[in-house]
CSV table of C-alpha atoms in Angstrom, one decimal:
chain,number,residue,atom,x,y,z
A,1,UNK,CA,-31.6,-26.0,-27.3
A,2,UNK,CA,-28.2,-28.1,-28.4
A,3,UNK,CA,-30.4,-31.3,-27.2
A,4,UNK,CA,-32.4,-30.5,-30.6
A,5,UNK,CA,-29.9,-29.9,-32.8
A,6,UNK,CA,-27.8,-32.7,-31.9
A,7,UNK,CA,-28.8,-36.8,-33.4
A,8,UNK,CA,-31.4,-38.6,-30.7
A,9,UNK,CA,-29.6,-40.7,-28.2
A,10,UNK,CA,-31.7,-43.6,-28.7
A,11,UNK,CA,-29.6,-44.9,-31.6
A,12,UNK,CA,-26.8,-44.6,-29.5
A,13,UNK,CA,-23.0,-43.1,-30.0
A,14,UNK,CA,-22.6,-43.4,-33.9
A,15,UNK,CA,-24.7,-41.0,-34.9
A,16,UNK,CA,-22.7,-38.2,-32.5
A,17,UNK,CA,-19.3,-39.9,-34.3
A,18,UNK,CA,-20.8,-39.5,-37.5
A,19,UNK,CA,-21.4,-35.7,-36.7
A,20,UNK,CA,-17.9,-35.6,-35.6
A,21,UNK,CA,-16.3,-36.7,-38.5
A,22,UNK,CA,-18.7,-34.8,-40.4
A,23,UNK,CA,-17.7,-31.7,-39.1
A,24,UNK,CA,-13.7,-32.5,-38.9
A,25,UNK,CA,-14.1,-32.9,-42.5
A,26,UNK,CA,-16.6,-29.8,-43.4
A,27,UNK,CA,-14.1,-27.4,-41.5
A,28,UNK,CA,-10.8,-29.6,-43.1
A,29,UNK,CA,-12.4,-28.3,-46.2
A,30,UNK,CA,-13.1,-24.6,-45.4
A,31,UNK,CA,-9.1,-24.7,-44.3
A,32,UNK,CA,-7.7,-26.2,-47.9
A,33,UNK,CA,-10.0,-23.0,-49.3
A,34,UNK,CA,-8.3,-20.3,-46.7
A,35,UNK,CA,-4.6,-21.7,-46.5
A,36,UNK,CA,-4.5,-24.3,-49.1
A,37,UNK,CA,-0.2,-25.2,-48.9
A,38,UNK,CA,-0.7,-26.0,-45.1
A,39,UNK,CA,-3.8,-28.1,-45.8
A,40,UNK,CA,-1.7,-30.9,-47.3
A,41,UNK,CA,0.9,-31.5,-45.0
A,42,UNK,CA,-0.1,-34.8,-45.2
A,43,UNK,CA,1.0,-35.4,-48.1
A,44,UNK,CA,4.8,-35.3,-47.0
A,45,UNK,CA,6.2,-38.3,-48.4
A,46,UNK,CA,9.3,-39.4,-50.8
A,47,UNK,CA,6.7,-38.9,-54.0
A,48,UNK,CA,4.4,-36.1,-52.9
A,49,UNK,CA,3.3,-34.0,-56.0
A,50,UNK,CA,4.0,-30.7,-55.3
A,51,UNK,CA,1.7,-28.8,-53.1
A,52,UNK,CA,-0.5,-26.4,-55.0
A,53,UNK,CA,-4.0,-24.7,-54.3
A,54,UNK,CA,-5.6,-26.8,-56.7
A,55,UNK,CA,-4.6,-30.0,-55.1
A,56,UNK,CA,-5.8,-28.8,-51.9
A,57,UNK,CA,-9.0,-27.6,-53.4
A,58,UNK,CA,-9.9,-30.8,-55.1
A,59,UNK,CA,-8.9,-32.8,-51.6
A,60,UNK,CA,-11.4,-30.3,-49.7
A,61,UNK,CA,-14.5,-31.3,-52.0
A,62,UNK,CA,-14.0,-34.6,-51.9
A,63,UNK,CA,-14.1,-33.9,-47.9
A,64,UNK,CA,-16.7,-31.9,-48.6
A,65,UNK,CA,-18.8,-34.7,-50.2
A,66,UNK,CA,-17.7,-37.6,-47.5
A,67,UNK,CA,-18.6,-34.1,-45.0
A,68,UNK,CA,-22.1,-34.3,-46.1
A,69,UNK,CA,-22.9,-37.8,-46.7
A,70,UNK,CA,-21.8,-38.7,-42.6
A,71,UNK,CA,-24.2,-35.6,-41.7
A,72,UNK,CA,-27.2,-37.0,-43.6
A,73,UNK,CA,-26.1,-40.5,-41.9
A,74,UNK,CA,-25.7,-39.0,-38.4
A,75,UNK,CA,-29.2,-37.5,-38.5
A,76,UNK,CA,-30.8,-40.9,-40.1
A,77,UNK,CA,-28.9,-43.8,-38.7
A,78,UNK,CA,-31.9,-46.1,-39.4
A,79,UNK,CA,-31.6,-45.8,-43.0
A,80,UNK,CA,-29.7,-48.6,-44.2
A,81,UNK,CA,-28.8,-46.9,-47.6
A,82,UNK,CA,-27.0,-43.9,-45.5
A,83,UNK,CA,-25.6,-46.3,-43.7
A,84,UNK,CA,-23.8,-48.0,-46.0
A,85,UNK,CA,-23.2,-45.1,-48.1
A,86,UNK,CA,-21.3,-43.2,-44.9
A,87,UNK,CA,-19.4,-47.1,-44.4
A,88,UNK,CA,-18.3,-46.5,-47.7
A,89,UNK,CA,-16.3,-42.8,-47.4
A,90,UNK,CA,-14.5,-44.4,-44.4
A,91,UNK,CA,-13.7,-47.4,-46.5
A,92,UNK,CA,-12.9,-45.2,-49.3
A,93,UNK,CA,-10.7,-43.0,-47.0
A,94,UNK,CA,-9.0,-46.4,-46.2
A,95,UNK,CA,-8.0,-47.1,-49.3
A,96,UNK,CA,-6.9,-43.6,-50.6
A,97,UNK,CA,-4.7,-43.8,-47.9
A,98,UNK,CA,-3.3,-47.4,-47.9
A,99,UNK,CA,-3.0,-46.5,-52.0
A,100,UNK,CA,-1.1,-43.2,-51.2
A,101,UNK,CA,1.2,-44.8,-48.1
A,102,UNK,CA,2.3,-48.1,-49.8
A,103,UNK,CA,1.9,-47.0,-53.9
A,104,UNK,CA,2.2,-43.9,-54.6
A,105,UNK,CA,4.2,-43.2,-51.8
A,106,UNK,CA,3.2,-39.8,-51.3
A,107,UNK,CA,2.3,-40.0,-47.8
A,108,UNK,CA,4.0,-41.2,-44.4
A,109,UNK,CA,2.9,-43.2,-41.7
A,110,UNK,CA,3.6,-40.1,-39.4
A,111,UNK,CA,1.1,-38.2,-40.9
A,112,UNK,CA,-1.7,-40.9,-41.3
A,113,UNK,CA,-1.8,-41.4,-37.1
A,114,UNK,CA,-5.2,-40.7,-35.7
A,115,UNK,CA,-5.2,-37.1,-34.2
A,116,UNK,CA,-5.4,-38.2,-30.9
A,117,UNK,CA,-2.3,-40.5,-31.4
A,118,UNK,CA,-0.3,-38.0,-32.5
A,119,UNK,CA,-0.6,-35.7,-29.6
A,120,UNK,CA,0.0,-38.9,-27.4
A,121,UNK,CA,3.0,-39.0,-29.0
A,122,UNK,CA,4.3,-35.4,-28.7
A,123,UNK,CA,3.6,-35.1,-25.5
């Protein structure tokens, strides 16, 4: 049963990274919708705007859209156009985030480790 639901092996790991991500940002967005303040903690640096539903809203479609798109691309790695359109929302992500580090200067570095980095870290 999960064998059909999840991408074919035979176009190897990026596809089941793509479903990854695209569920770590689907259920990032259902959490800016429940608890909205707690969403952004990312955004915890000298300049942060202040935190407010609305800002957490708009920051959970746009995961909603970048969501969606690495879904599509998961299940139809062999489409070039997917491809480069998923390439793109991590690019994209890149840049909001290099933009709000050294900018705006809304964000820190602390909060801009990969998840897995940041438990290394703690523990």
């Amino acid at each position: 049963m999960p064998s059909s639901i999840l991408p074919s092996v035979e176009r190897g790991y990026l596809p089941y990274f793509l479903l990854f991500a695209s569920l770590s940002a689907l259920l990032h967005s259902i959490s800016t919708y429940i608890s909205p303040i707690p969403a952004l903690q990312q955004f915890s640096g000298p300049l942060a705007p202040p935190k407010t539903p609305l800002l957490a809203h708009v920051y959970g479609m746009k995961n909603v859209y970048s969501g969606l798109i690495r879904l599509y691309a998961a299940y139809n790695i062999s489409n070039p156009q997917l491809y480069d359109l998923a390439t793109v929302t991590f690019v994209g992500v890149l840049v909001l985030y290099v933009g709000e580090l050294w900018v705006w200067r809304t964000v820190r570095v602390q909060e801009g480790w990969f998840p897995l980095g940041r438990l290394c870290l703690r523990s």
